[in-house]
Amino acid sequence: MSSEVRQKVAGLCFSLGLGASTTSAWQPRDPWPPPLASHVMTYVSTLSRVVLFGGTNPAREMSATLWSWDGVSWVVLDEDGPSPRIHAGMAYDTGRDRLLVFGGIGSDGKTLADTWEWDGEQWMEIVTRGLGPGPRDHHALAYDPVRES
């Protein structure tokens, strides 16, 4: 197995919460996200990267950091967005080139119903008019390019 493949497998294992690779040659590089559980991840095609948001570390401290992974290295993209949370929904809107995060469980233990979008530079909370989805966690979020929604 090549070094590049080992690194990609290690990154995937990390992101799935499976721990380090079983190969002895693998070594994490800085920066590197802390061990996290209950985070969300999606692929952002315009960046050619997987992004990771939120989660909780072994000390049960929640994260609000947005990380990206290109198959070789991790990079912090933003730390000034939605409040720390776990079990949120996240999707990438290819039509508008926006990353969306909805709901989850906040650090106070309450289920959230807020919507956030990241335009590649900054987060903005989206306030909807009328009825929208209620508070939820442990849900999935997907973008439908045919319906553009």
PDB file of C-alpha atoms in Angstrom:
ATOM      1  CA  MET A   1       0.000   0.000   0.000  1.00  0.00           C
ATOM      2  CA  SER A   2       1.472   3.372  -0.997  1.00  0.00           C
ATOM      3  CA  SER A   3       2.072   6.153   1.519  1.00  0.00           C
ATOM      4  CA  GLU A   4      -0.598   8.293  -0.166  1.00  0.00           C
ATOM      5  CA  VAL A   5      -3.199   5.529   0.084  1.00  0.00           C
ATOM      6  CA  ARG A   6      -2.284   4.886   3.745  1.00  0.00           C
ATOM      7  CA  GLN A   7      -2.806   8.595   4.523  1.00  0.00           C
ATOM      8  CA  LYS A   8      -6.197   8.639   2.818  1.00  0.00           C
ATOM      9  CA  VAL A   9      -7.294   5.485   4.629  1.00  0.00           C
ATOM     10  CA  ALA A  10      -6.068   6.925   7.930  1.00  0.00           C
ATOM     11  CA  GLY A  11      -7.998  10.150   7.294  1.00  0.00           C
ATOM     12  CA  LEU A  12     -11.144   8.193   6.474  1.00  0.00           C
ATOM     13  CA  CYS A  13     -10.748   6.023   9.578  1.00  0.00           C
ATOM     14  CA  PHE A  14     -10.264   9.154  11.669  1.00  0.00           C
ATOM     15  CA  SER A  15     -13.317  10.835  10.204  1.00  0.00           C
ATOM     16  CA  LEU A  16     -15.395   7.724  10.836  1.00  0.00           C
ATOM     17  CA  GLY A  17     -14.204   7.569  14.434  1.00  0.00           C
ATOM     18  CA  LEU A  18     -12.311   4.315  13.937  1.00  0.00           C
ATOM     19  CA  GLY A  19      -9.025   5.598  15.347  1.00  0.00           C
ATOM     20  CA  ALA A  20      -5.627   5.413  13.762  1.00  0.00           C
ATOM     21  CA  SER A  21      -4.703   3.253  10.826  1.00  0.00           C
ATOM     22  CA  THR A  22      -3.341  -0.181  11.572  1.00  0.00           C
ATOM     23  CA  THR A  23      -0.284   0.499   9.413  1.00  0.00           C
ATOM     24  CA  SER A  24       2.811   1.373  11.426  1.00  0.00           C
ATOM     25  CA  ALA A  25       4.078   3.952   8.893  1.00  0.00           C
ATOM     26  CA  TRP A  26       1.140   6.341   9.342  1.00  0.00           C
ATOM     27  CA  GLN A  27       1.763   9.464  11.415  1.00  0.00           C
ATOM     28  CA  PRO A  28      -0.666  12.381  11.878  1.00  0.00           C
ATOM     29  CA  ARG A  29       0.452  15.831  10.742  1.00  0.00           C
ATOM     30  CA  ASP A  30      -0.305  19.192  12.294  1.00  0.00           C
ATOM     31  CA  PRO A  31      -2.740  20.791  12.167  1.00  0.00           C
ATOM     32  CA  TRP A  32      -5.013  17.888  12.923  1.00  0.00           C
ATOM     33  CA  PRO A  33      -8.543  17.955  14.323  1.00  0.00           C
ATOM     34  CA  PRO A  34      -8.891  16.657  17.863  1.00  0.00           C
ATOM     35  CA  PRO A  35     -10.578  13.272  18.235  1.00  0.00           C
ATOM     36  CA  LEU A  36     -14.256  14.000  17.574  1.00  0.00           C
ATOM     37  CA  ALA A  37     -17.536  12.132  17.622  1.00  0.00           C
ATOM     38  CA  SER A  38     -20.999  13.177  16.452  1.00  0.00           C
ATOM     39  CA  HIS A  39     -19.610  15.625  13.858  1.00  0.00           C
ATOM     40  CA  VAL A  40     -20.877  16.100  10.297  1.00  0.00           C
ATOM     41  CA  MET A  41     -18.942  15.838   7.048  1.00  0.00           C
ATOM     42  CA  THR A  42     -19.632  16.471   3.370  1.00  0.00           C
ATOM     43  CA  TYR A  43     -17.713  16.958   0.131  1.00  0.00           C
ATOM     44  CA  VAL A  44     -17.356  20.483  -1.303  1.00  0.00           C
ATOM     45  CA  SER A  45     -16.653  20.112  -5.001  1.00  0.00           C
ATOM     46  CA  THR A  46     -15.448  23.678  -5.601  1.00  0.00           C
ATOM     47  CA  LEU A  47     -12.761  23.171  -2.949  1.00  0.00           C
ATOM     48  CA  SER A  48     -12.073  19.539  -3.934  1.00  0.00           C
ATOM     49  CA  ARG A  49     -12.121  18.854  -0.198  1.00  0.00           C
ATOM     50  CA  VAL A  50     -14.138  17.080   2.448  1.00  0.00           C
ATOM     51  CA  VAL A  51     -15.270  19.420   5.221  1.00  0.00           C
ATOM     52  CA  LEU A  52     -15.935  18.549   8.851  1.00  0.00           C
ATOM     53  CA  PHE A  53     -17.972  20.620  11.299  1.00  0.00           C
ATOM     54  CA  GLY A  54     -18.816  20.349  14.965  1.00  0.00           C
ATOM     55  CA  GLY A  55     -18.613  17.265  17.129  1.00  0.00           C
ATOM     56  CA  THR A  56     -17.470  16.549  20.634  1.00  0.00           C
ATOM     57  CA  ASN A  57     -14.102  15.483  22.008  1.00  0.00           C
ATOM     58  CA  PRO A  58     -13.529  12.762  24.645  1.00  0.00           C
ATOM     59  CA  ALA A  59     -13.921  15.381  27.420  1.00  0.00           C
ATOM     60  CA  ARG A  60     -17.398  16.122  25.968  1.00  0.00           C
ATOM     61  CA  GLU A  61     -16.379  19.627  24.863  1.00  0.00           C
ATOM     62  CA  MET A  62     -18.221  20.598  21.685  1.00  0.00           C
ATOM     63  CA  SER A  63     -16.540  22.114  18.651  1.00  0.00           C
ATOM     64  CA  ALA A  64     -17.606  24.889  16.280  1.00  0.00           C
ATOM     65  CA  THR A  65     -14.556  24.597  14.022  1.00  0.00           C
ATOM     66  CA  LEU A  66     -14.904  24.008  10.279  1.00  0.00           C
ATOM     67  CA  TRP A  67     -12.043  21.817   8.980  1.00  0.00           C
ATOM     68  CA  SER A  68     -11.220  20.648   5.470  1.00  0.00           C
ATOM     69  CA  TRP A  69      -9.325  17.567   4.248  1.00  0.00           C
ATOM     70  CA  ASP A  70      -7.795  17.254   0.784  1.00  0.00           C
ATOM     71  CA  GLY A  71      -6.635  13.650   1.168  1.00  0.00           C
ATOM     72  CA  VAL A  72      -3.252  14.720   2.527  1.00  0.00           C
ATOM     73  CA  SER A  73      -3.706  17.483   5.087  1.00  0.00           C
ATOM     74  CA  TRP A  74      -6.268  19.148   7.330  1.00  0.00           C
ATOM     75  CA  VAL A  75      -6.832  22.916   7.323  1.00  0.00           C
ATOM     76  CA  VAL A  76      -8.997  25.061   9.623  1.00  0.00           C
ATOM     77  CA  LEU A  77     -11.389  26.996   7.383  1.00  0.00           C
ATOM     78  CA  ASP A  78     -13.374  28.898   9.995  1.00  0.00           C
ATOM     79  CA  GLU A  79     -14.074  29.136  13.718  1.00  0.00           C
ATOM     80  CA  ASP A  80     -16.580  32.020  13.762  1.00  0.00           C
ATOM     81  CA  GLY A  81     -19.853  30.457  12.700  1.00  0.00           C
ATOM     82  CA  PRO A  82     -22.621  28.412  14.243  1.00  0.00           C
ATOM     83  CA  SER A  83     -22.431  27.667  17.925  1.00  0.00           C
ATOM     84  CA  PRO A  84     -20.750  24.390  18.950  1.00  0.00           C
ATOM     85  CA  ARG A  85     -23.004  21.407  18.291  1.00  0.00           C
ATOM     86  CA  ILE A  86     -23.327  17.702  17.687  1.00  0.00           C
ATOM     87  CA  HIS A  87     -25.647  15.632  15.468  1.00  0.00           C
ATOM     88  CA  ALA A  88     -26.394  18.488  13.033  1.00  0.00           C
ATOM     89  CA  GLY A  89     -27.277  18.124   9.361  1.00  0.00           C
ATOM     90  CA  MET A  90     -24.867  19.430   6.719  1.00  0.00           C
ATOM     91  CA  ALA A  91     -24.946  19.554   2.910  1.00  0.00           C
ATOM     92  CA  TYR A  92     -23.221  21.397   0.091  1.00  0.00           C
ATOM     93  CA  ASP A  93     -25.460  23.437  -2.245  1.00  0.00           C
ATOM     94  CA  THR A  94     -23.649  23.134  -5.591  1.00  0.00           C
ATOM     95  CA  GLY A  95     -26.044  25.565  -7.274  1.00  0.00           C
ATOM     96  CA  ARG A  96     -25.176  28.460  -4.983  1.00  0.00           C
ATOM     97  CA  ASP A  97     -21.734  27.266  -3.829  1.00  0.00           C
ATOM     98  CA  ARG A  98     -22.776  27.293  -0.176  1.00  0.00           C
ATOM     99  CA  LEU A  99     -22.258  24.918   2.725  1.00  0.00           C
ATOM    100  CA  LEU A 100     -25.410  24.532   4.846  1.00  0.00           C
ATOM    101  CA  VAL A 101     -25.728  23.442   8.476  1.00  0.00           C
ATOM    102  CA  PHE A 102     -29.080  22.897  10.176  1.00  0.00           C
ATOM    103  CA  GLY A 103     -30.002  22.051  13.754  1.00  0.00           C
ATOM    104  CA  GLY A 104     -28.234  19.580  16.002  1.00  0.00           C
ATOM    105  CA  ILE A 105     -27.778  19.596  19.751  1.00  0.00           C
ATOM    106  CA  GLY A 106     -26.174  22.654  21.350  1.00  0.00           C
ATOM    107  CA  SER A 107     -23.789  22.735  24.283  1.00  0.00           C
ATOM    108  CA  ASP A 108     -26.742  23.382  26.615  1.00  0.00           C
ATOM    109  CA  GLY A 109     -28.276  20.038  25.548  1.00  0.00           C
ATOM    110  CA  LYS A 110     -31.181  21.634  23.669  1.00  0.00           C
ATOM    111  CA  THR A 111     -32.107  20.631  20.138  1.00  0.00           C
ATOM    112  CA  LEU A 112     -31.597  23.463  17.648  1.00  0.00           C
ATOM    113  CA  ALA A 113     -33.585  24.712  14.632  1.00  0.00           C
ATOM    114  CA  ASP A 114     -31.154  27.284  13.241  1.00  0.00           C
ATOM    115  CA  THR A 115     -29.884  27.369   9.654  1.00  0.00           C
ATOM    116  CA  TRP A 116     -26.400  28.567   8.708  1.00  0.00           C
ATOM    117  CA  GLU A 117     -24.605  28.900   5.397  1.00  0.00           C
ATOM    118  CA  TRP A 118     -20.909  29.332   4.658  1.00  0.00           C
ATOM    119  CA  ASP A 119     -19.929  31.068   1.414  1.00  0.00           C
ATOM    120  CA  GLY A 120     -16.289  30.037   1.496  1.00  0.00           C
ATOM    121  CA  GLU A 121     -15.252  33.020   3.578  1.00  0.00           C
ATOM    122  CA  GLN A 122     -17.803  33.593   6.320  1.00  0.00           C
ATOM    123  CA  TRP A 123     -20.827  32.104   8.042  1.00  0.00           C
ATOM    124  CA  MET A 124     -24.240  33.757   7.984  1.00  0.00           C
ATOM    125  CA  GLU A 125     -27.330  32.681   9.907  1.00  0.00           C
ATOM    126  CA  ILE A 126     -30.340  32.319   7.613  1.00  0.00           C
ATOM    127  CA  VAL A 127     -33.588  33.504   9.160  1.00  0.00           C
ATOM    128  CA  THR A 128     -36.609  31.997   7.448  1.00  0.00           C
ATOM    129  CA  ARG A 129     -40.055  33.510   7.123  1.00  0.00           C
ATOM    130  CA  GLY A 130     -43.069  31.454   8.050  1.00  0.00           C
ATOM    131  CA  LEU A 131     -42.983  27.841   9.056  1.00  0.00           C
ATOM    132  CA  GLY A 132     -39.846  25.784   8.706  1.00  0.00           C
ATOM    133  CA  PRO A 133     -38.583  22.533  10.123  1.00  0.00           C
ATOM    134  CA  GLY A 134     -38.726  22.366  13.865  1.00  0.00           C
ATOM    135  CA  PRO A 135     -35.766  21.623  16.102  1.00  0.00           C
ATOM    136  CA  ARG A 136     -34.084  18.355  15.174  1.00  0.00           C
ATOM    137  CA  ASP A 137     -30.933  16.324  15.628  1.00  0.00           C
ATOM    138  CA  HIS A 138     -29.532  13.031  14.299  1.00  0.00           C
ATOM    139  CA  HIS A 139     -30.946  13.939  10.874  1.00  0.00           C
ATOM    140  CA  ALA A 140     -29.529  14.042   7.358  1.00  0.00           C
ATOM    141  CA  LEU A 141     -29.397  16.939   4.936  1.00  0.00           C
ATOM    142  CA  ALA A 142     -28.917  16.664   1.175  1.00  0.00           C
ATOM    143  CA  TYR A 143     -28.883  18.979  -1.820  1.00  0.00           C
ATOM    144  CA  ASP A 144     -30.972  18.045  -4.869  1.00  0.00           C
ATOM    145  CA  PRO A 145     -29.361  19.578  -7.998  1.00  0.00           C
ATOM    146  CA  VAL A 146     -32.398  18.760 -10.165  1.00  0.00           C
ATOM    147  CA  ARG A 147     -34.769  20.771  -7.966  1.00  0.00           C
ATOM    148  CA  GLU A 148     -32.017  23.148  -6.910  1.00  0.00           C
ATOM    149  CA  SER A 149     -33.048  22.758  -3.295  1.00  0.00           C
TER     150      SER A 149
END
